[in-house]
Structures are given as C-alpha cells and as structure tokens.
mmCIF file of C-alpha atoms and ligand atoms in Angstrom:
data_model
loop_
_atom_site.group_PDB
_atom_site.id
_atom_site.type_symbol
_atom_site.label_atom_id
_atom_site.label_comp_id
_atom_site.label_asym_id
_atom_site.label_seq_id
_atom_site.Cartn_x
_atom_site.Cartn_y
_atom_site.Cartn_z
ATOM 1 C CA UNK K 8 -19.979 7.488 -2.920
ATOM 2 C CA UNK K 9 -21.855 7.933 0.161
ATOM 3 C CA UNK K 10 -20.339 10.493 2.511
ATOM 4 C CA UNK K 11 -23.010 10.125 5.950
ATOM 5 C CA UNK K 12 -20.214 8.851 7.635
ATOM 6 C CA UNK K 13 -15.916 9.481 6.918
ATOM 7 C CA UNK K 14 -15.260 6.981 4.268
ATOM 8 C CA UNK K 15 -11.864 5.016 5.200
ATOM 9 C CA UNK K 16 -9.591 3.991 1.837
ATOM 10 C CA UNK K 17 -7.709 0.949 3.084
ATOM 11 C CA UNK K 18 -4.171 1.378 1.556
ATOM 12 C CA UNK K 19 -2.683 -1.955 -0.293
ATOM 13 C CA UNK K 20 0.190 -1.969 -1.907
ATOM 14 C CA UNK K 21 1.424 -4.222 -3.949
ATOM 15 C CA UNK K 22 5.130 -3.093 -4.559
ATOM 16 C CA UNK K 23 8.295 -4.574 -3.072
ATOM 17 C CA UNK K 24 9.392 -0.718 -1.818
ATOM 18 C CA UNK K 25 6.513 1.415 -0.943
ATOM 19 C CA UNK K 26 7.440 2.890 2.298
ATOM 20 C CA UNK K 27 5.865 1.804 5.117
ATOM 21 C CA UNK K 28 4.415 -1.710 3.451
ATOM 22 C CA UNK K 29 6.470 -3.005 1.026
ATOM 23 C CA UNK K 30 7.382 -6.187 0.658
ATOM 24 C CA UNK K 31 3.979 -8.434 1.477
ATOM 25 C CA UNK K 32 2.751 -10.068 -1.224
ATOM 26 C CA UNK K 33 4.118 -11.644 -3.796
ATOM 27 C CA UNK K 34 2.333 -11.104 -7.162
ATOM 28 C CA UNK K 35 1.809 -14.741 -7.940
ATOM 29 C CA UNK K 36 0.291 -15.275 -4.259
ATOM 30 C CA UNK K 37 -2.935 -12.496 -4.925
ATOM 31 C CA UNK K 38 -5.048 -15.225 -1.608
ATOM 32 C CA UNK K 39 -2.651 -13.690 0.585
ATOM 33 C CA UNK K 40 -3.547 -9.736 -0.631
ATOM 34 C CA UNK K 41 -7.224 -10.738 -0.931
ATOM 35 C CA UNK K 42 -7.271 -12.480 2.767
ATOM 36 C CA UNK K 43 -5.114 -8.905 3.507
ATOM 37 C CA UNK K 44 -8.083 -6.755 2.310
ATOM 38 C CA UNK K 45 -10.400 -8.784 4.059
ATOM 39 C CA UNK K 46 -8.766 -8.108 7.036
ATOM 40 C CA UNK K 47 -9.298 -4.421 6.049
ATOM 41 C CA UNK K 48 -12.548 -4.489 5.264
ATOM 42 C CA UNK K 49 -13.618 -6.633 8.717
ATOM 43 C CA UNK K 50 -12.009 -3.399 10.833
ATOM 44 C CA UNK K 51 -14.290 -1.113 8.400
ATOM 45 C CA UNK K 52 -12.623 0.212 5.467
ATOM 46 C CA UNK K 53 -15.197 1.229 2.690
ATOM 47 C CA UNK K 54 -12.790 1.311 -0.385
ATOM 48 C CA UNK K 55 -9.341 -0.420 -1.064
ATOM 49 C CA UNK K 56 -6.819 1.282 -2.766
ATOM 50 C CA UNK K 57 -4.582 -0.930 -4.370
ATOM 51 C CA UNK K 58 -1.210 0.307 -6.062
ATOM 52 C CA UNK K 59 1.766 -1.418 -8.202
ATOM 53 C CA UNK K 60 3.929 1.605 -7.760
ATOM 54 C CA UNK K 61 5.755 3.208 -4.762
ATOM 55 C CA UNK K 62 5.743 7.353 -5.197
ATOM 56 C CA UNK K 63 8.321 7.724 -1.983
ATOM 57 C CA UNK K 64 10.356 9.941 -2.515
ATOM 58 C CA UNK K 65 13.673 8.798 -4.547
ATOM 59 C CA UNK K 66 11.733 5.432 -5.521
ATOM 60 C CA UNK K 67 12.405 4.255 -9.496
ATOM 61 C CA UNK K 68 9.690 4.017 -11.610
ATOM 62 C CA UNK K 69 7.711 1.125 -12.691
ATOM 63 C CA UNK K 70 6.421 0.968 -16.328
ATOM 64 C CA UNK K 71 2.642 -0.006 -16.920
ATOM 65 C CA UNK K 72 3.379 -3.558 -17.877
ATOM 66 C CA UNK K 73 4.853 -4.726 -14.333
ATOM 67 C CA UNK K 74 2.021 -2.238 -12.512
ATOM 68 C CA UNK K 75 -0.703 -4.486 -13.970
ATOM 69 C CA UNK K 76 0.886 -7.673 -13.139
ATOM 70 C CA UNK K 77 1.655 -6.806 -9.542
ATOM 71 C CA UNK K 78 -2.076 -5.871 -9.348
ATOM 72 C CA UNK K 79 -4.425 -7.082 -11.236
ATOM 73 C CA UNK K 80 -4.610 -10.801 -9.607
ATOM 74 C CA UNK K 81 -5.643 -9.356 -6.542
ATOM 75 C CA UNK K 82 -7.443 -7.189 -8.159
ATOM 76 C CA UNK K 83 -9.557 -9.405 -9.873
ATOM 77 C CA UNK K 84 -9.870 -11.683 -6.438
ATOM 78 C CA UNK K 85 -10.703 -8.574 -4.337
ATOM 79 C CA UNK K 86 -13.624 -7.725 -6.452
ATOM 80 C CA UNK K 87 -14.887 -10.857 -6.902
ATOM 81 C CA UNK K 88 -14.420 -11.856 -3.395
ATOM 82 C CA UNK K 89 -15.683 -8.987 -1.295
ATOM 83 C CA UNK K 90 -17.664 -6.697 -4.046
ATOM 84 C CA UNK K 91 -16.098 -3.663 -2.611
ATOM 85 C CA UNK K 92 -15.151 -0.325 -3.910
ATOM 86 C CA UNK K 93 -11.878 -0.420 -5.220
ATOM 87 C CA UNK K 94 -9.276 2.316 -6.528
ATOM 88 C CA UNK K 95 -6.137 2.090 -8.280
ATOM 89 C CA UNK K 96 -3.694 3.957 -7.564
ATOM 90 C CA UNK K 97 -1.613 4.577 -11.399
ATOM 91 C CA UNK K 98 -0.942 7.544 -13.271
ATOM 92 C CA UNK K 99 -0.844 5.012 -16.429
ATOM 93 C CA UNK K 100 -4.122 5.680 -18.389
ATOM 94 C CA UNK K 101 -3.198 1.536 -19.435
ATOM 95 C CA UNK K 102 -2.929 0.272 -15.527
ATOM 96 C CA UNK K 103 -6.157 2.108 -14.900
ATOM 97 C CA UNK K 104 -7.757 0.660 -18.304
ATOM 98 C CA UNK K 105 -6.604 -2.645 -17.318
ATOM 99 C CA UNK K 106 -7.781 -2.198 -13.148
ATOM 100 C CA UNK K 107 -11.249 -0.714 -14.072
ATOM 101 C CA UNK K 108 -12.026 -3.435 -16.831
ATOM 102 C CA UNK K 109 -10.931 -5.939 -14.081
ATOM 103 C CA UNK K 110 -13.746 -4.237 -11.829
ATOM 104 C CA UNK K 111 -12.218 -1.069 -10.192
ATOM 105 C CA UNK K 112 -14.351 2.124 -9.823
ATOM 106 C CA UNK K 113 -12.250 4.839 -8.890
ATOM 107 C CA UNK K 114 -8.406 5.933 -10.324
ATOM 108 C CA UNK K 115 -6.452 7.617 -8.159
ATOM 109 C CA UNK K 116 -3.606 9.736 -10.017
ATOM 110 C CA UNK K 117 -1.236 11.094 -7.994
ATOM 111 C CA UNK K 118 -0.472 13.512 -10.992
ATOM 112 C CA UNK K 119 -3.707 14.433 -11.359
ATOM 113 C CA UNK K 120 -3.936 13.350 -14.842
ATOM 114 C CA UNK K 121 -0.341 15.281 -15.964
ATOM 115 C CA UNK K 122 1.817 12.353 -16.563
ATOM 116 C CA UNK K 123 -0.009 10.353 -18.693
ATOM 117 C CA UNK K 124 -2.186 12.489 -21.390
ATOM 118 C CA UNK K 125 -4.597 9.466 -22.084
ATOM 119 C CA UNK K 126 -5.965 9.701 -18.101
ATOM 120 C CA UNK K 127 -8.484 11.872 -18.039
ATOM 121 C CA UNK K 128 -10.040 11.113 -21.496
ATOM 122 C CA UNK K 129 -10.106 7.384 -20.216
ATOM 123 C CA UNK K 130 -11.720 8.474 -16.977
ATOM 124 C CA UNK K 131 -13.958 9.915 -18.939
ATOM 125 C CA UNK K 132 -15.060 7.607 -21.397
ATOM 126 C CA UNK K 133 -15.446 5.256 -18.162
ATOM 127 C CA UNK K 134 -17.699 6.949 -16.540
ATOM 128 C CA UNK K 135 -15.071 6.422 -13.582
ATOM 129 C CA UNK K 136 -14.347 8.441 -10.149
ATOM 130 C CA UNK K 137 -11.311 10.086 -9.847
ATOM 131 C CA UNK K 138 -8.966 11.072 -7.340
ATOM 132 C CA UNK K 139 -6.683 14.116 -8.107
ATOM 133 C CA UNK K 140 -3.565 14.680 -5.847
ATOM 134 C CA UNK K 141 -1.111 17.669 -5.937
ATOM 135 C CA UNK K 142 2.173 17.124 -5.982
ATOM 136 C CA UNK K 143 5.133 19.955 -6.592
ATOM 137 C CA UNK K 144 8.105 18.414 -8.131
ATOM 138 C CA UNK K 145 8.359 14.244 -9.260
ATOM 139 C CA UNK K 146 9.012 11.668 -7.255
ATOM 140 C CA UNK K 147 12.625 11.040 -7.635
ATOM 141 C CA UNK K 148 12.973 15.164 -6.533
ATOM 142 C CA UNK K 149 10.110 16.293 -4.821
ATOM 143 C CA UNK K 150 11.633 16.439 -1.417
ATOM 144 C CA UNK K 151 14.988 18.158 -2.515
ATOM 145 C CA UNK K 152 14.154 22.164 -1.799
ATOM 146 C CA UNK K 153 9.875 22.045 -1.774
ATOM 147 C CA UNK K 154 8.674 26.148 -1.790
ATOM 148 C CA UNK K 155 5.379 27.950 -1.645
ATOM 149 C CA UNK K 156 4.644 31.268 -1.003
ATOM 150 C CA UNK K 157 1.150 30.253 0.662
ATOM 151 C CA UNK K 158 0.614 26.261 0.040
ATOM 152 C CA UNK K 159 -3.205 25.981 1.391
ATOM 153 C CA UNK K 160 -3.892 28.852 -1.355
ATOM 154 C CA UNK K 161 -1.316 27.089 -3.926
ATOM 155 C CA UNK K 162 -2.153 23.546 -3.229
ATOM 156 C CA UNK K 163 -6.163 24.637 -3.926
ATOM 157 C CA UNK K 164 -5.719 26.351 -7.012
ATOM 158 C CA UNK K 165 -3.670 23.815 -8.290
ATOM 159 C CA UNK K 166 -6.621 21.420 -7.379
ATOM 160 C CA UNK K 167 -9.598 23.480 -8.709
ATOM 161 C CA UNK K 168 -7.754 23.956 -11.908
ATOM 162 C CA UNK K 169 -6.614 20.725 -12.535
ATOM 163 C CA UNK K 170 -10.762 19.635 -11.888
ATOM 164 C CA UNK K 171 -11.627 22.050 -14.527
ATOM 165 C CA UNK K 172 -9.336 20.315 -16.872
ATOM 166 C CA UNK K 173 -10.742 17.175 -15.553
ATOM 167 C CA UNK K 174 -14.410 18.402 -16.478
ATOM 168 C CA UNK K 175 -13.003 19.880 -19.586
ATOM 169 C CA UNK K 176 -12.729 16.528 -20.660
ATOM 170 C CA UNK K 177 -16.029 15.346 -19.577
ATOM 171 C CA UNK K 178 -15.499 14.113 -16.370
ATOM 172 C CA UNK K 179 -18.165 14.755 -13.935
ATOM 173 C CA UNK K 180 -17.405 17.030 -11.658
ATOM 174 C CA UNK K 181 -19.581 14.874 -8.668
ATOM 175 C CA UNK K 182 -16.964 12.276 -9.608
ATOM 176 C CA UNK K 183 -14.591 13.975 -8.599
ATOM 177 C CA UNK K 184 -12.149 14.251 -5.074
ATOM 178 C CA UNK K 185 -9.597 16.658 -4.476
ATOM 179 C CA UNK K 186 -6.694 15.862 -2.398
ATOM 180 C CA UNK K 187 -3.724 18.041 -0.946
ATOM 181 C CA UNK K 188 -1.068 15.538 -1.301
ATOM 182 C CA UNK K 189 0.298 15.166 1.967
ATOM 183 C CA UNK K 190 4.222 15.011 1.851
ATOM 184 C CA UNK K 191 4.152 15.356 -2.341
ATOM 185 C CA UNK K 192 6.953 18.252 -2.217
ATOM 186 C CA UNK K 193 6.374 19.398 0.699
ATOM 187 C CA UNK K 194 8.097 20.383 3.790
ATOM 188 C CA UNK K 195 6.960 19.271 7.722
ATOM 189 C CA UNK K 196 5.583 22.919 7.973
ATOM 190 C CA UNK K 197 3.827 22.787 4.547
ATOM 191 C CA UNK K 198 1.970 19.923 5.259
ATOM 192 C CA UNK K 199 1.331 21.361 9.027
ATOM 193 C CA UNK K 200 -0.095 24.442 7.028
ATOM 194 C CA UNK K 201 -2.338 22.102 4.825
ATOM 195 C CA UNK K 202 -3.585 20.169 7.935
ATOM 196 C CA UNK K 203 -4.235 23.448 9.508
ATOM 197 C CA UNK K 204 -6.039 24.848 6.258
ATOM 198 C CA UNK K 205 -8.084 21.533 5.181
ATOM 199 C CA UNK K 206 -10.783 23.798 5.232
ATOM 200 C CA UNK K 207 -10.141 25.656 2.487
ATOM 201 C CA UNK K 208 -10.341 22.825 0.659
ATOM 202 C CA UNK K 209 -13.664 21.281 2.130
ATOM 203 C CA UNK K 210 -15.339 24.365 0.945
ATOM 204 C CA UNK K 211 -14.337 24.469 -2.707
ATOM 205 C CA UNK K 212 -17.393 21.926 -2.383
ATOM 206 C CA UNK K 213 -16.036 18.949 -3.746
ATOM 207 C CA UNK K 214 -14.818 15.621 -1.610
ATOM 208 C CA UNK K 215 -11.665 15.844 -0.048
ATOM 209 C CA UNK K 216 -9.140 12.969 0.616
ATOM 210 C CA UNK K 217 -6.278 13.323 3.245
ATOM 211 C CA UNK K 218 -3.361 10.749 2.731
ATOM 212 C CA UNK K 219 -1.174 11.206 5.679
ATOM 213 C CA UNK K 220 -0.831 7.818 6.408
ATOM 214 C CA UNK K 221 2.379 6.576 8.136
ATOM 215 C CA UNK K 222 4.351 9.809 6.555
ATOM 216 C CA UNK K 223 7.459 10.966 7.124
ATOM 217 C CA UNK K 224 6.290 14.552 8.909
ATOM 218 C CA UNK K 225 4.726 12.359 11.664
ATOM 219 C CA UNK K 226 8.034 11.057 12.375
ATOM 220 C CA UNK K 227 9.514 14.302 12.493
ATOM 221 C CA UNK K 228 7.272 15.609 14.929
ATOM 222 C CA UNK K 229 7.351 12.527 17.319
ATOM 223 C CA UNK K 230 10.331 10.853 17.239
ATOM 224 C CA UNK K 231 9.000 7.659 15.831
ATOM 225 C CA UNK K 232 11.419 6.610 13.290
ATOM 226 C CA UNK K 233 9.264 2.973 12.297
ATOM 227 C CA UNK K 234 6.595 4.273 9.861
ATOM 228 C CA UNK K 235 4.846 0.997 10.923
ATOM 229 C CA UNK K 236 4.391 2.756 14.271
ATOM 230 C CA UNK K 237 3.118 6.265 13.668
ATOM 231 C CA UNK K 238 -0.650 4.823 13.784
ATOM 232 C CA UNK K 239 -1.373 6.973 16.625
ATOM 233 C CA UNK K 240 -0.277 10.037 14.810
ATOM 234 C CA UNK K 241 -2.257 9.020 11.827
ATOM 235 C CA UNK K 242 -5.101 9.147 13.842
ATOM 236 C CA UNK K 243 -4.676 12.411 15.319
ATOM 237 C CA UNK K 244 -4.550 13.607 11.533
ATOM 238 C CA UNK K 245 -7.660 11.443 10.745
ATOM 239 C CA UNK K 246 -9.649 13.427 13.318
ATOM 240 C CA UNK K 247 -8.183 16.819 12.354
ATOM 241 C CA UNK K 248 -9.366 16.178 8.961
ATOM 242 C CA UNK K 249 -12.777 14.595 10.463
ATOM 243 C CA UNK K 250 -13.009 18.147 12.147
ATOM 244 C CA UNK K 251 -12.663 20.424 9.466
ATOM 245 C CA UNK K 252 -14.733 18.283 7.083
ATOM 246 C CA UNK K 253 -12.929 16.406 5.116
ATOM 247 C CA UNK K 254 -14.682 13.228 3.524
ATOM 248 C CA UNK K 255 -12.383 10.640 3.103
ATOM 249 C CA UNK K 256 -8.967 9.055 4.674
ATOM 250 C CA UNK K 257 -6.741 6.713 2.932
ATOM 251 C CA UNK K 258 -4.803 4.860 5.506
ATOM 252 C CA UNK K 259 -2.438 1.717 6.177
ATOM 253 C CA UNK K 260 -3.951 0.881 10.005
ATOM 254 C CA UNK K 261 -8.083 0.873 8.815
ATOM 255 C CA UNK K 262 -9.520 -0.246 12.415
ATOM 256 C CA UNK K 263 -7.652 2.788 14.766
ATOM 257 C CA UNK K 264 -8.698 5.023 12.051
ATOM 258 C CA UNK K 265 -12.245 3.473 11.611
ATOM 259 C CA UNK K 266 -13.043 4.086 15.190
ATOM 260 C CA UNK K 267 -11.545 7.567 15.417
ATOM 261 C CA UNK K 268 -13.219 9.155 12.559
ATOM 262 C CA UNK K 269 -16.120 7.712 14.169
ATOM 263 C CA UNK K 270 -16.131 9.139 17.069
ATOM 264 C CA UNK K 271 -14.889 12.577 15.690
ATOM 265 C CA UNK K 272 -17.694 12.819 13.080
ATOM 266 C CA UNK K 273 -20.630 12.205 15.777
ATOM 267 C CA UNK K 274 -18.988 15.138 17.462
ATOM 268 C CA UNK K 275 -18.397 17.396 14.655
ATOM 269 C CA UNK K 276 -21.997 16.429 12.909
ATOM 270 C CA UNK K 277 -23.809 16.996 16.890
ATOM 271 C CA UNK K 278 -26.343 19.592 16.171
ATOM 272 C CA UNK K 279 -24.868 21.560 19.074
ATOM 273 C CA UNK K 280 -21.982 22.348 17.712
HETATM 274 N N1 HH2 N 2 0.167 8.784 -0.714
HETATM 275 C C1 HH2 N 2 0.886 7.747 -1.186
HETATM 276 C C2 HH2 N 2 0.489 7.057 -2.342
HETATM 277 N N2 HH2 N 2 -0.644 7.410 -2.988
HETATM 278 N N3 HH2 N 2 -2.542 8.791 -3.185
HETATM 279 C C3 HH2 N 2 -3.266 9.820 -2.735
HETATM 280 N N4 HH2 N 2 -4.380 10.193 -3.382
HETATM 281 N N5 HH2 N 2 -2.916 10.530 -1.605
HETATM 282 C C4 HH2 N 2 -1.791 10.236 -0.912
HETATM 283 O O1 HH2 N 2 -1.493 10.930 0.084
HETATM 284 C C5 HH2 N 2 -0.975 9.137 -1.366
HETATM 285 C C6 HH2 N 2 -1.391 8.423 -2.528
HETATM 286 C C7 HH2 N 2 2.135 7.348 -0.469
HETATM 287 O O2 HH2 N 2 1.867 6.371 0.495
HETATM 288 P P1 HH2 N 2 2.057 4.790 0.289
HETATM 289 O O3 HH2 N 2 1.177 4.269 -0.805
HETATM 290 O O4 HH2 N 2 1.887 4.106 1.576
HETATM 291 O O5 HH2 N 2 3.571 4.618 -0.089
HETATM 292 P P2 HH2 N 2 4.310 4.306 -1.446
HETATM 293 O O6 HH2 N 2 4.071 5.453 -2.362
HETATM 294 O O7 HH2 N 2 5.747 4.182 -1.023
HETATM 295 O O8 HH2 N 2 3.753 3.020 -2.012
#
C-alpha cells in the first residue's frame, strides 16, 4: 500500500444495524452498494471496507454464512467494477476466504485474529494484508465497565504482540497495520488518551489505522446525538491522526475527510516543520 499521501478506507456496510449506516442496501440489490462505493471512490477514498457484521456495542452476532451473502455480491461488483483495494471487515477465517477469493486484498479483524483460530493461518497462506484492531471485552459487553491502567501503553502492547503472533504464523510483518480500536472497550477519556498518544503507535514502525468514524465519544463531547452528523468531528480526529503520523483513516463521510487529511499532511510533511 502506498502511504505518500493519508490513505482514506471508505466504510460500507452491509448490515441492517451497524450504527451510523445501517439499513442501505439490500443484499439482493449489490448496483445500489457498487453505485454507493463509486460515490466513495469519486470524493477519493483509496480502499473500501466492506462488512456483513455490525460490532456496536450490544449488537447480536451474525454467523459466517449470512456475512458472505450480505457481502459478497457487492463484493464481487465492486472489484470488478472499479478495480479498487478492498477489505473485509470479518473475524470469520470463512467470510475472509470467501471475500479474498472473490477479489479482496486486505482482512480487517477486529479481534485481531482471536476469535476465529483459522485467521491468521489463512492470512497467511494468502499472502493477504491484515488489519489488527484491539478491542478489551466483546461486543455484546465491551462498553459495560472498560479499565486500563495506561491504555496508549496497553492498547500498544496488545498490538505489537498480537503482530508477533501474526508473523509467528507467517504473515509478513510489511503486511501488516495496527490499529487502536477506537471505542472497542473503551471509555470517552480512553479513547481521548489514544488520540492524544497516536504516536506511540506510529513509531512502533508499522501502519497505523484510526477508526473514529461517526463514534459515540464524538457525541459525547459535542452534543451531536445523530451519528450521521458528527462528520465535522471526524475530521478534527482525521487531522489529529494526520498530525501525529498516522497512515490510514477508515471513515463513513470519504470527501470531508479526503480534503482534510490533505491539507493536514502537506502541513505536517512541509520541510519546515
Ligand atoms: N470500527 C467499526 C467497525 N470496524 N474496524 C477497524 N479496523 N477499526 C475500527 O475502528 C472499526 C472497525 C465500527 O464502525 P461501523 O462499521 O461504522 O459500525 P458497525 O460496527 O455498527 O457496523
């Protein structure tokens, strides 16, 4: 993946529940979710990451079977259609069998290869990219009592390790990107105290991906309660994380976030600085 400019992941989800976009598209309609990522990739996304499975907190679980067929027609039309990097977003080692053979490049695990212990061997064997995401807790609890003694020093280990076990299994470590898991069990001030220590992550040395898109937090601290609106206040994040060095965004709204990071990264890369 090229990183001489912030790569934007385009978020599409594919679920009838995920938080902030549920709801639009209907499985056996994949034109409209293909016209959708066009849309996405006309305001300057560079990857599309496509998901069968709402991780909200409190959502129920969907098993591989329905994952594939909420995704893989638009899948298939996405790739053929616009040729672009795609990631799915599964921690089913058979949804992310069944996304790359249908021309996916990059599985994005939100468990970082924990739930499901035929991930990383299948990442592996595929010669794939991966995207591992910390998360404390599961899903259906994760937001019930979230604690860390220091989460930017947690959240990192907890990253580097889980890479280890990823190259322990023969994934390449340059195919690898770390990502803090914004809102994943965590509290408005621990993922304040991740934004604030994104560093720390930028200089293990390996890619970093901030997903703050839309979340919760950003309602907290501005009184938006419509996730739909809190593109502003992704953007802010888009440029902290632009700042401190961070490679890649995964985001609902591509074009406020296209032109933010960039603007931010001609400032950050300026040779005066
Ligand atoms: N956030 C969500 C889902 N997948 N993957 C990574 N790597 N990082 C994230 O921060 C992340 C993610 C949650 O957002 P969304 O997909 O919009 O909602 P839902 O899980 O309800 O579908």
């Amino acid at each position: 993946m090229p990183f001489d400019r912030p790569v934007i992941v385009g978020v599409l989800n594919l679920t009838p529940d995920s938080f902030s976009d549920g709801g639009r598209f209907e499985p056996a309609d994949p034109g409209r979710a293909a016209d959708a990522a066009a849309a996405m990739i006309e305001a300057g996304a560079d990857v599309l990451d496509l998901g069968g499975e709402s991780t909200r907190p409190g959502a129920t679980r969907i098993d591989a079977d329905e994952q594939q067929r909420r995704v893989l027609p638009a899948l298939r039309r996405i790739v053929d259609a616009l040729g672009v990097p795609v990631s799915i977003d599964t921690t089913r080692a058979a949804v992310a069998a069944a996304a790359l053979d249908a021309g996916a490049a990059i599985v994005n695990d939100v468990s970082a290869g924990r739930e499901d212990e035929a991930m990383l061997p299948l990442v592996a064997d595929r010669g794939a990219a991966m995207i591992l995401m910390h998360m404390q807790g599961e899903p259906a609890t994760m937001q019930r009592d979230p604690r860390y003694d220091d989460p930017v020093a947690e959240v990192r280990d907890f990253l580097l390790e889980r890479a280890r076990v990823a190259e322990s299994h023969g994934i390449d470590r340059r195919r690898l990107v770390l990502d803090p898991g914004i809102g994943f069990g965590k509290t408005t001030d621990h993922n304040l105290a991740l934004l604030a220590g994104l560093g720390a992550f930028v200089e293990t040395g390996l890619p970093v991906m901030l997903g703050a898109s839309r979340k919760r937090f950003l309602g907290e601290l501005t009184g938006v309660a419509q996730a739909e609106e809190r593109g502003l206040a992704t953007a802010a994040t888009t440029a902290i994380g632009v700042m401190a060095g961070v490679q890649m965004f995964r985001v609902h709204d591509v074009a406020p976030n296209r032109q933010v990071a960039d603007v931010t990264h001609a400032v950050a890369a300026h040779p005066s600085r």
